[in-house]
Tab-separated table of N, CA and C in Angstrom:
chain	number	residue	atom	x	y	z
A	1	MET	N	133.331	112.992	95.049
A	1	MET	CA	133.277	114.050	95.971
A	1	MET	C	134.043	115.283	95.253
A	2	VAL	N	133.409	116.581	95.205
A	2	VAL	CA	133.895	117.660	94.384
A	2	VAL	C	134.241	118.626	95.592
A	3	SER	N	133.595	118.821	96.808
A	3	SER	CA	133.616	119.865	97.648
A	3	SER	C	132.855	119.451	98.754
A	4	ASP	N	133.044	120.412	99.782
A	4	ASP	CA	131.916	120.230	101.090
A	4	ASP	C	131.921	121.309	101.748
A	5	ASP	N	130.963	121.495	102.700
A	5	ASP	CA	130.955	122.727	103.545
A	5	ASP	C	130.698	122.044	104.887
A	6	LEU	N	131.565	121.037	105.226
A	6	LEU	CA	131.022	120.373	106.400
A	6	LEU	C	131.719	121.301	107.818
A	7	GLN	N	130.980	121.208	108.643
A	7	GLN	CA	131.509	122.051	110.014
A	7	GLN	C	131.667	121.042	111.114
A	8	TYR	N	132.659	121.144	111.897
A	8	TYR	CA	133.051	120.096	112.693
A	8	TYR	C	133.303	120.806	114.303
A	9	THR	N	132.220	120.645	115.134
A	9	THR	CA	132.072	121.338	116.375
A	9	THR	C	132.050	120.473	117.676
A	10	PHE	N	132.916	120.927	118.652
A	10	PHE	CA	132.614	120.149	119.842
A	10	PHE	C	131.419	120.856	120.495
A	11	THR	N	130.560	119.973	121.008
A	11	THR	CA	129.406	120.634	121.567
A	11	THR	C	129.187	119.990	123.249
A	12	GLY	N	130.224	119.799	123.656
A	12	GLY	CA	130.419	119.174	125.078
A	12	GLY	C	131.619	118.542	125.337
A	13	GLU	N	131.884	118.169	126.498
A	13	GLU	CA	133.280	117.644	126.770
A	13	GLU	C	133.442	116.384	126.084
A	14	ASP	N	132.511	115.606	125.820
A	14	ASP	CA	132.639	114.371	125.199
A	14	ASP	C	131.724	114.389	124.066
A	15	ARG	N	131.364	115.284	123.489
A	15	ARG	CA	130.443	115.271	122.301
A	15	ARG	C	130.990	115.961	121.035
A	16	PHE	N	130.957	115.469	119.873
A	16	PHE	CA	131.593	116.352	118.515
A	16	PHE	C	130.469	115.967	117.742
A	17	GLU	N	130.123	116.972	116.669
A	17	GLU	CA	129.145	117.278	115.639
A	17	GLU	C	129.914	117.409	114.096
A	18	ILE	N	129.368	116.951	113.310
A	18	ILE	CA	129.571	117.145	111.957
A	18	ILE	C	128.334	117.277	110.882
A	19	ARG	N	128.442	118.713	110.767
A	19	ARG	CA	127.090	118.954	109.796
A	19	ARG	C	127.621	119.539	108.599
A	20	GLY	N	126.827	119.388	107.523
A	20	GLY	CA	126.890	119.988	106.275
A	20	GLY	C	126.550	119.391	105.178
A	21	ARG	N	126.929	119.801	104.168
A	21	ARG	CA	126.886	119.131	102.730
A	21	ARG	C	128.053	118.887	101.993
A	22	ILE	N	128.050	117.538	101.485
A	22	ILE	CA	128.962	116.788	100.554
A	22	ILE	C	128.527	117.418	99.067
A	23	HIS	N	129.007	117.958	98.217
A	23	HIS	CA	128.776	118.251	97.044
A	23	HIS	C	129.522	117.158	96.032
A	24	CYS	N	128.683	116.705	95.156
A	24	CYS	CA	129.596	115.650	94.332
A	24	CYS	C	129.147	116.167	92.893
A	25	HIS	N	129.826	115.422	92.017
A	25	HIS	CA	129.775	115.382	90.719
A	25	HIS	C	128.102	115.383	90.117
A	26	HIS	N	127.712	115.981	89.033
A	26	HIS	CA	126.279	115.927	88.736
A	26	HIS	C	125.342	116.494	89.262
A	27	GLY	N	125.583	117.491	90.286
A	27	GLY	CA	124.545	118.053	91.004
A	27	GLY	C	124.460	117.181	92.375
A	28	LEU	N	124.851	115.964	92.597
A	28	LEU	CA	124.520	115.189	93.781
A	28	LEU	C	125.185	115.728	94.934
A	29	PHE	N	124.396	115.343	95.903
A	29	PHE	CA	125.077	115.942	97.357
A	29	PHE	C	124.420	114.864	98.303
A	30	ILE	N	125.156	115.096	99.610
A	30	ILE	CA	124.835	114.347	100.790
A	30	ILE	C	124.963	115.320	101.794
A	31	ASP	N	123.617	115.560	102.487
A	31	ASP	CA	123.875	116.356	103.715
A	31	ASP	C	123.763	115.258	104.916
A	32	VAL	N	125.012	115.671	105.732
A	32	VAL	CA	125.411	114.882	106.728
A	32	VAL	C	125.116	115.724	108.237
A	33	GLU	N	124.308	114.856	109.035
A	33	GLU	CA	124.235	115.444	110.454
A	33	GLU	C	124.765	114.239	111.369
A	34	LYS	N	125.667	114.273	112.082
A	34	LYS	CA	126.394	113.199	112.908
A	34	LYS	C	126.861	113.736	114.063
A	35	THR	N	126.526	112.876	115.186
A	35	THR	CA	126.810	113.332	116.416
A	35	THR	C	127.766	112.335	117.073
A	36	LEU	N	128.754	112.355	117.486
A	36	LEU	CA	129.916	111.443	117.883
A	36	LEU	C	130.139	111.533	119.465
A	37	GLU	N	130.419	110.436	120.162
A	37	GLU	CA	130.517	110.443	121.545
A	37	GLU	C	131.956	110.259	121.736
A	38	ILE	N	132.570	110.656	122.757
A	38	ILE	CA	134.191	110.399	123.193
A	38	ILE	C	134.082	109.891	124.525
A	39	ASN	N	134.560	108.678	124.691
A	39	ASN	CA	134.555	108.065	126.073
A	39	ASN	C	135.829	108.532	126.811
A	40	ALA	N	135.754	107.979	128.055
A	40	ALA	CA	137.190	108.287	128.857
A	40	ALA	C	138.383	107.737	128.313
A	41	ARG	N	138.470	106.470	127.418
A	41	ARG	CA	139.662	105.948	126.882
A	41	ARG	C	139.882	106.802	125.448
A	42	ASP	N	139.172	107.729	125.274
A	42	ASP	CA	139.278	108.476	123.977
A	42	ASP	C	138.817	107.931	122.629
A	43	GLN	N	137.992	106.874	123.058
A	43	GLN	CA	137.404	105.904	121.755
A	43	GLN	C	136.225	106.920	121.419
A	44	VAL	N	135.988	106.824	119.980
A	44	VAL	CA	134.891	107.861	119.263
A	44	VAL	C	133.873	106.793	118.804
A	45	ARG	N	132.579	107.004	118.787
A	45	ARG	CA	131.507	106.185	118.513
A	45	ARG	C	130.472	107.120	118.007
A	46	THR	N	129.646	106.776	116.907
A	46	THR	CA	128.535	107.627	116.370
A	46	THR	C	127.547	107.071	117.033
A	47	VAL	N	126.641	108.288	117.747
A	47	VAL	CA	125.432	107.969	118.546
A	47	VAL	C	124.069	108.219	117.727
A	48	ARG	N	124.344	109.518	116.849
A	48	ARG	CA	123.325	109.714	115.921
A	48	ARG	C	123.923	110.214	114.712
A	49	TYR	N	123.056	109.574	113.589
A	49	TYR	CA	123.334	110.102	112.141
A	49	TYR	C	122.242	110.206	111.181
A	50	SER	N	122.420	110.997	110.383
A	50	SER	CA	121.617	111.132	109.087
A	50	SER	C	122.366	111.582	107.879
A	51	TYR	N	122.080	110.760	106.783
A	51	TYR	CA	122.925	110.789	105.527
A	51	TYR	C	121.923	111.115	104.522
A	52	ASP	N	121.706	112.231	104.077
A	52	ASP	CA	120.351	112.405	102.980
A	52	ASP	C	120.992	112.890	101.546
A	53	ALA	N	120.743	111.632	100.794
A	53	ALA	CA	121.516	111.744	99.650
A	53	ALA	C	120.289	112.309	98.474
A	54	GLY	N	120.843	113.305	97.666
A	54	GLY	CA	119.722	113.816	96.751
A	54	GLY	C	120.504	114.541	95.457
A	55	VAL	N	119.774	115.098	94.692
A	55	VAL	CA	120.206	115.852	93.754
A	55	VAL	C	119.589	117.103	93.554
A	56	SER	N	120.511	118.170	93.144
A	56	SER	CA	120.169	119.449	93.115
A	56	SER	C	119.764	120.121	91.718
A	57	GLY	N	118.626	120.761	92.001
A	57	GLY	CA	118.045	121.394	90.837
A	57	GLY	C	117.413	122.544	91.342
A	58	ARG	N	116.138	122.881	90.543
A	58	ARG	CA	115.302	124.215	90.953
A	58	ARG	C	115.015	124.024	92.492
A	59	SER	N	114.999	122.773	92.985
A	59	SER	CA	114.744	122.377	94.120
A	59	SER	C	115.257	121.137	94.423
A	60	ASP	N	115.814	120.912	95.790
A	60	ASP	CA	116.575	119.589	95.944
A	60	ASP	C	115.826	118.464	95.889
A	61	ARG	N	116.135	117.325	95.266
A	61	ARG	CA	115.392	116.134	95.074
A	61	ARG	C	115.824	115.131	96.111
A	62	PRO	N	115.144	114.477	96.700
A	62	PRO	CA	115.783	113.505	97.626
A	62	PRO	C	115.827	112.154	96.785
A	63	ILE	N	116.911	111.278	97.320
A	63	ILE	CA	116.971	109.989	96.614
A	63	ILE	C	116.859	108.809	97.654
A	64	PHE	N	117.718	108.992	98.790
A	64	PHE	CA	117.585	108.203	99.751
A	64	PHE	C	118.321	108.841	100.956
A	65	ARG	N	117.591	108.318	102.082
A	65	ARG	CA	118.440	108.632	103.444
A	65	ARG	C	118.563	107.630	104.434
A	66	TYR	N	119.735	107.432	104.887
A	66	TYR	CA	119.935	106.506	106.071
A	66	TYR	C	119.971	107.445	107.381
A	67	ASP	N	119.342	106.835	108.449
A	67	ASP	CA	119.282	107.579	109.694
A	67	ASP	C	119.015	106.843	110.795
A	68	ASN	N	119.115	107.305	112.126
A	68	ASN	CA	118.851	106.685	113.439
A	68	ASN	C	118.363	107.952	114.229
A	69	ALA	N	117.936	109.147	113.587
A	69	ALA	CA	117.700	110.173	114.245
A	69	ALA	C	116.616	110.083	115.058
A	70	HIS	N	115.435	108.922	114.713
A	70	HIS	CA	114.370	109.054	115.506
A	70	HIS	C	114.134	107.633	115.465
A	71	LEU	N	113.406	107.163	116.445
A	71	LEU	CA	112.791	105.658	116.578
A	71	LEU	C	111.704	105.520	115.551
A	72	TYR	N	111.961	104.517	114.533
A	72	TYR	CA	111.098	104.146	113.832
A	72	TYR	C	110.445	102.923	114.183
A	73	ALA	N	109.203	103.149	114.833
A	73	ALA	CA	108.429	101.801	115.646
A	73	ALA	C	107.519	101.287	114.619
A	74	ARG	N	108.022	100.233	114.052
A	74	ARG	CA	107.620	99.134	113.204
A	74	ARG	C	107.785	97.921	113.723
A	75	LYS	N	106.884	97.102	113.635
A	75	LYS	CA	107.013	95.993	114.187
A	75	LYS	C	108.166	94.852	113.728
A	76	SER	N	108.537	95.069	112.616
A	76	SER	CA	109.883	94.559	112.090
A	76	SER	C	110.981	95.132	112.309
A	77	HIS	N	111.004	96.385	113.158
A	77	HIS	CA	112.259	97.248	113.317
A	77	HIS	C	112.819	96.987	114.652
A	78	PRO	N	113.746	96.365	114.802
A	78	PRO	CA	114.003	96.048	116.371
A	78	PRO	C	115.048	97.083	116.769
A	79	ASP	N	115.431	97.904	115.948
A	79	ASP	CA	116.252	98.965	116.588
A	79	ASP	C	115.980	100.324	115.392
A	80	GLU	N	116.480	101.512	115.617
A	80	GLU	CA	116.221	102.624	114.742
A	80	GLU	C	117.116	102.915	113.693
A	81	HIS	N	117.838	102.119	113.253
A	81	HIS	CA	118.765	102.218	111.851
A	81	HIS	C	117.997	101.702	110.746
A	82	HIS	N	117.591	102.909	109.907
A	82	HIS	CA	116.640	102.547	108.736
A	82	HIS	C	117.125	103.596	107.613
A	83	ARG	N	116.476	103.051	106.453
A	83	ARG	CA	116.716	103.586	105.214
A	83	ARG	C	115.404	104.076	104.511
A	84	HIS	N	115.377	105.540	103.998
A	84	HIS	CA	114.240	105.790	103.411
A	84	HIS	C	114.670	105.893	101.741
A	85	ARG	N	113.411	105.701	100.942
A	85	ARG	CA	113.796	105.659	99.706
A	85	ARG	C	112.679	106.610	98.933
A	86	TYR	N	112.925	107.220	98.003
A	86	TYR	CA	112.080	108.150	97.239
A	86	TYR	C	112.128	107.876	95.598
A	87	ASP	N	110.828	107.985	95.302
A	87	ASP	CA	110.507	107.685	93.955
A	87	ASP	C	111.158	108.810	92.982
A	88	THR	N	111.818	108.363	92.084
A	88	THR	CA	112.512	109.687	91.134
A	88	THR	C	111.341	110.042	90.192
A	89	VAL	N	110.443	109.979	90.108
A	89	VAL	CA	109.325	110.503	89.232
A	89	VAL	C	108.467	111.729	90.124
A	90	THR	N	108.009	111.206	91.339
A	90	THR	CA	107.186	112.028	92.197
A	90	THR	C	108.241	112.769	93.360
A	91	TRP	N	109.322	112.379	93.751
A	91	TRP	CA	110.071	112.467	94.677
A	91	TRP	C	109.547	112.508	96.004
A	92	ASP	N	108.387	111.819	96.065
A	92	ASP	CA	107.993	111.446	97.398
A	92	ASP	C	108.518	109.965	98.044
A	93	GLU	N	108.408	109.679	99.052
A	93	GLU	CA	108.920	108.467	99.812
A	93	GLU	C	107.997	107.457	99.202
A	94	THR	N	108.831	106.431	99.320
A	94	THR	CA	108.086	105.220	98.771
A	94	THR	C	108.046	104.167	99.755
A	95	GLY	N	106.966	103.980	100.263
A	95	GLY	CA	106.550	102.893	101.212
A	95	GLY	C	107.028	103.133	102.651
A	96	SER	N	107.229	102.366	103.387
A	96	SER	CA	107.872	102.555	104.921
A	96	SER	C	109.365	102.334	104.972
A	97	PRO	N	110.064	103.069	105.681
A	97	PRO	CA	111.411	102.751	105.708
A	97	PRO	C	111.893	101.327	105.748
A	98	GLU	N	113.152	101.105	105.250
A	98	GLU	CA	113.560	99.571	105.386
A	98	GLU	C	114.435	99.536	106.504
A	99	TRP	N	114.392	98.607	107.403
A	99	TRP	CA	115.268	98.407	108.547
A	99	TRP	C	116.493	98.137	107.960
A	100	VAL	N	117.798	98.621	108.419
A	100	VAL	CA	119.163	98.382	108.372
A	100	VAL	C	119.570	97.833	109.247
A	101	GLY	N	119.415	98.317	110.518
A	101	GLY	CA	119.936	97.483	111.765
A	101	GLY	C	121.189	97.904	112.249
A	102	ARG	N	121.393	97.862	113.622
A	102	ARG	CA	122.641	98.317	114.165
A	102	ARG	C	123.795	97.752	113.764
A	103	THR	N	124.030	96.473	113.182
A	103	THR	CA	125.088	95.882	112.691
A	103	THR	C	125.591	96.477	111.277
A	104	ARG	N	124.445	96.830	110.459
A	104	ARG	CA	124.606	97.013	109.247
A	104	ARG	C	124.566	98.507	108.689
A	105	TRP	N	124.362	99.395	109.337
A	105	TRP	CA	124.223	100.849	109.005
A	105	TRP	C	125.474	101.029	108.443
A	106	PRO	N	125.221	102.071	107.345
A	106	PRO	CA	126.546	102.319	106.438
A	106	PRO	C	127.466	103.395	107.089
A	107	HIS	N	128.731	103.378	106.599
A	107	HIS	CA	129.719	104.487	106.857
A	107	HIS	C	129.478	105.526	105.706
A	108	LEU	N	129.795	106.656	106.033
A	108	LEU	CA	129.683	107.734	105.173
A	108	LEU	C	130.404	107.495	103.672
A	109	SER	N	131.421	106.748	103.848
A	109	SER	CA	131.861	106.346	102.518
A	109	SER	C	131.141	105.630	101.781
A	110	GLN	N	130.507	104.508	102.143
A	110	GLN	CA	129.613	103.621	101.530
A	110	GLN	C	128.231	104.177	101.217
A	111	VAL	N	127.924	105.355	101.825
A	111	VAL	CA	126.784	106.257	101.250
A	111	VAL	C	127.042	107.130	100.036
A	112	ILE	N	128.505	107.444	99.997
A	112	ILE	CA	128.845	108.053	98.907
A	112	ILE	C	129.204	107.022	97.505
A	113	ASP	N	129.543	105.961	97.908
A	113	ASP	CA	129.758	104.917	96.944
A	113	ASP	C	128.332	104.595	96.394
A	114	GLU	N	127.326	104.550	97.234
A	114	GLU	CA	126.013	103.975	96.968
A	114	GLU	C	125.451	105.116	96.023
A	115	LEU	N	125.590	106.372	96.250
A	115	LEU	CA	125.172	107.452	95.347
A	115	LEU	C	125.700	107.523	94.078
A	116	GLY	N	126.989	107.249	93.909
A	116	GLY	CA	127.628	107.037	92.817
A	116	GLY	C	127.265	106.090	91.941
A	117	GLU	N	126.736	104.846	92.660
A	117	GLU	CA	126.150	103.604	91.848
A	117	GLU	C	124.641	103.950	91.287
A	118	TRP	N	124.165	104.779	92.128
A	118	TRP	CA	122.425	104.988	91.877
A	118	TRP	C	122.797	106.024	90.356
A	119	TRP	N	123.655	106.872	90.442
A	119	TRP	CA	123.874	107.664	89.352
A	119	TRP	C	124.346	106.863	88.012
A	120	GLU	N	125.302	106.006	88.096
A	120	GLU	CA	125.679	105.158	87.088
A	120	GLU	C	124.551	103.894	86.780
A	121	ASN	N	123.714	103.592	87.501
A	121	ASN	CA	122.642	102.826	87.398
A	121	ASN	C	121.214	103.198	86.858
A	122	GLY	N	121.296	104.461	86.211
A	122	GLY	CA	119.916	105.085	85.785
A	122	GLY	C	119.664	106.566	86.178
A	123	GLY	N	120.325	106.947	87.427
A	123	GLY	CA	119.956	108.461	87.688
A	123	GLY	C	120.533	109.332	86.875
A	124	SER	N	121.546	109.049	85.698
A	124	SER	CA	122.004	109.862	84.708
A	124	SER	C	121.130	110.112	83.768
A	125	VAL	N	120.068	109.458	83.621
A	125	VAL	CA	119.182	109.413	82.272
A	125	VAL	C	117.970	110.413	82.727
A	126	LEU	N	117.941	110.558	84.091
A	126	LEU	CA	116.951	111.306	84.624
A	126	LEU	C	116.869	112.437	83.971
A	127	ASP	N	115.501	113.521	83.635
A	127	ASP	CA	115.577	114.602	83.202
A	127	ASP	C	115.033	115.321	84.636
A	128	ILE	N	115.937	116.007	85.178
A	128	ILE	CA	115.796	116.561	86.509
A	128	ILE	C	115.855	118.166	86.201
A	129	PRO	N	114.922	118.986	86.390
A	129	PRO	CA	114.767	120.340	86.325
A	129	PRO	C	115.812	121.021	87.428
């Protein structure tokens, strides 16, 4: 990570939001939208999230996105946690989102690591205008 412009906002007595962009090396970024809920015992849990990873250029190019921001109703998706993938030639979404599941959705640190691995395993050789 190089820098970020994340904003932290209480949107209610028991709600907290994190929104903004994490800027990484090589023009990589992660746009974060995360809503957390605070219960009566001051325990915090994520209720909505979206982590959009991409690379900046003349226009931002999507690489992958994890989210539960909308119910993705597919016969094999028992809950809303899923991953979108994008083709690095056309930058269009490839196929249907992959189900991740309530017990396997990633923490932000894992998304940062995955984006770094994407760069090391082939992203660095792409000619991105």
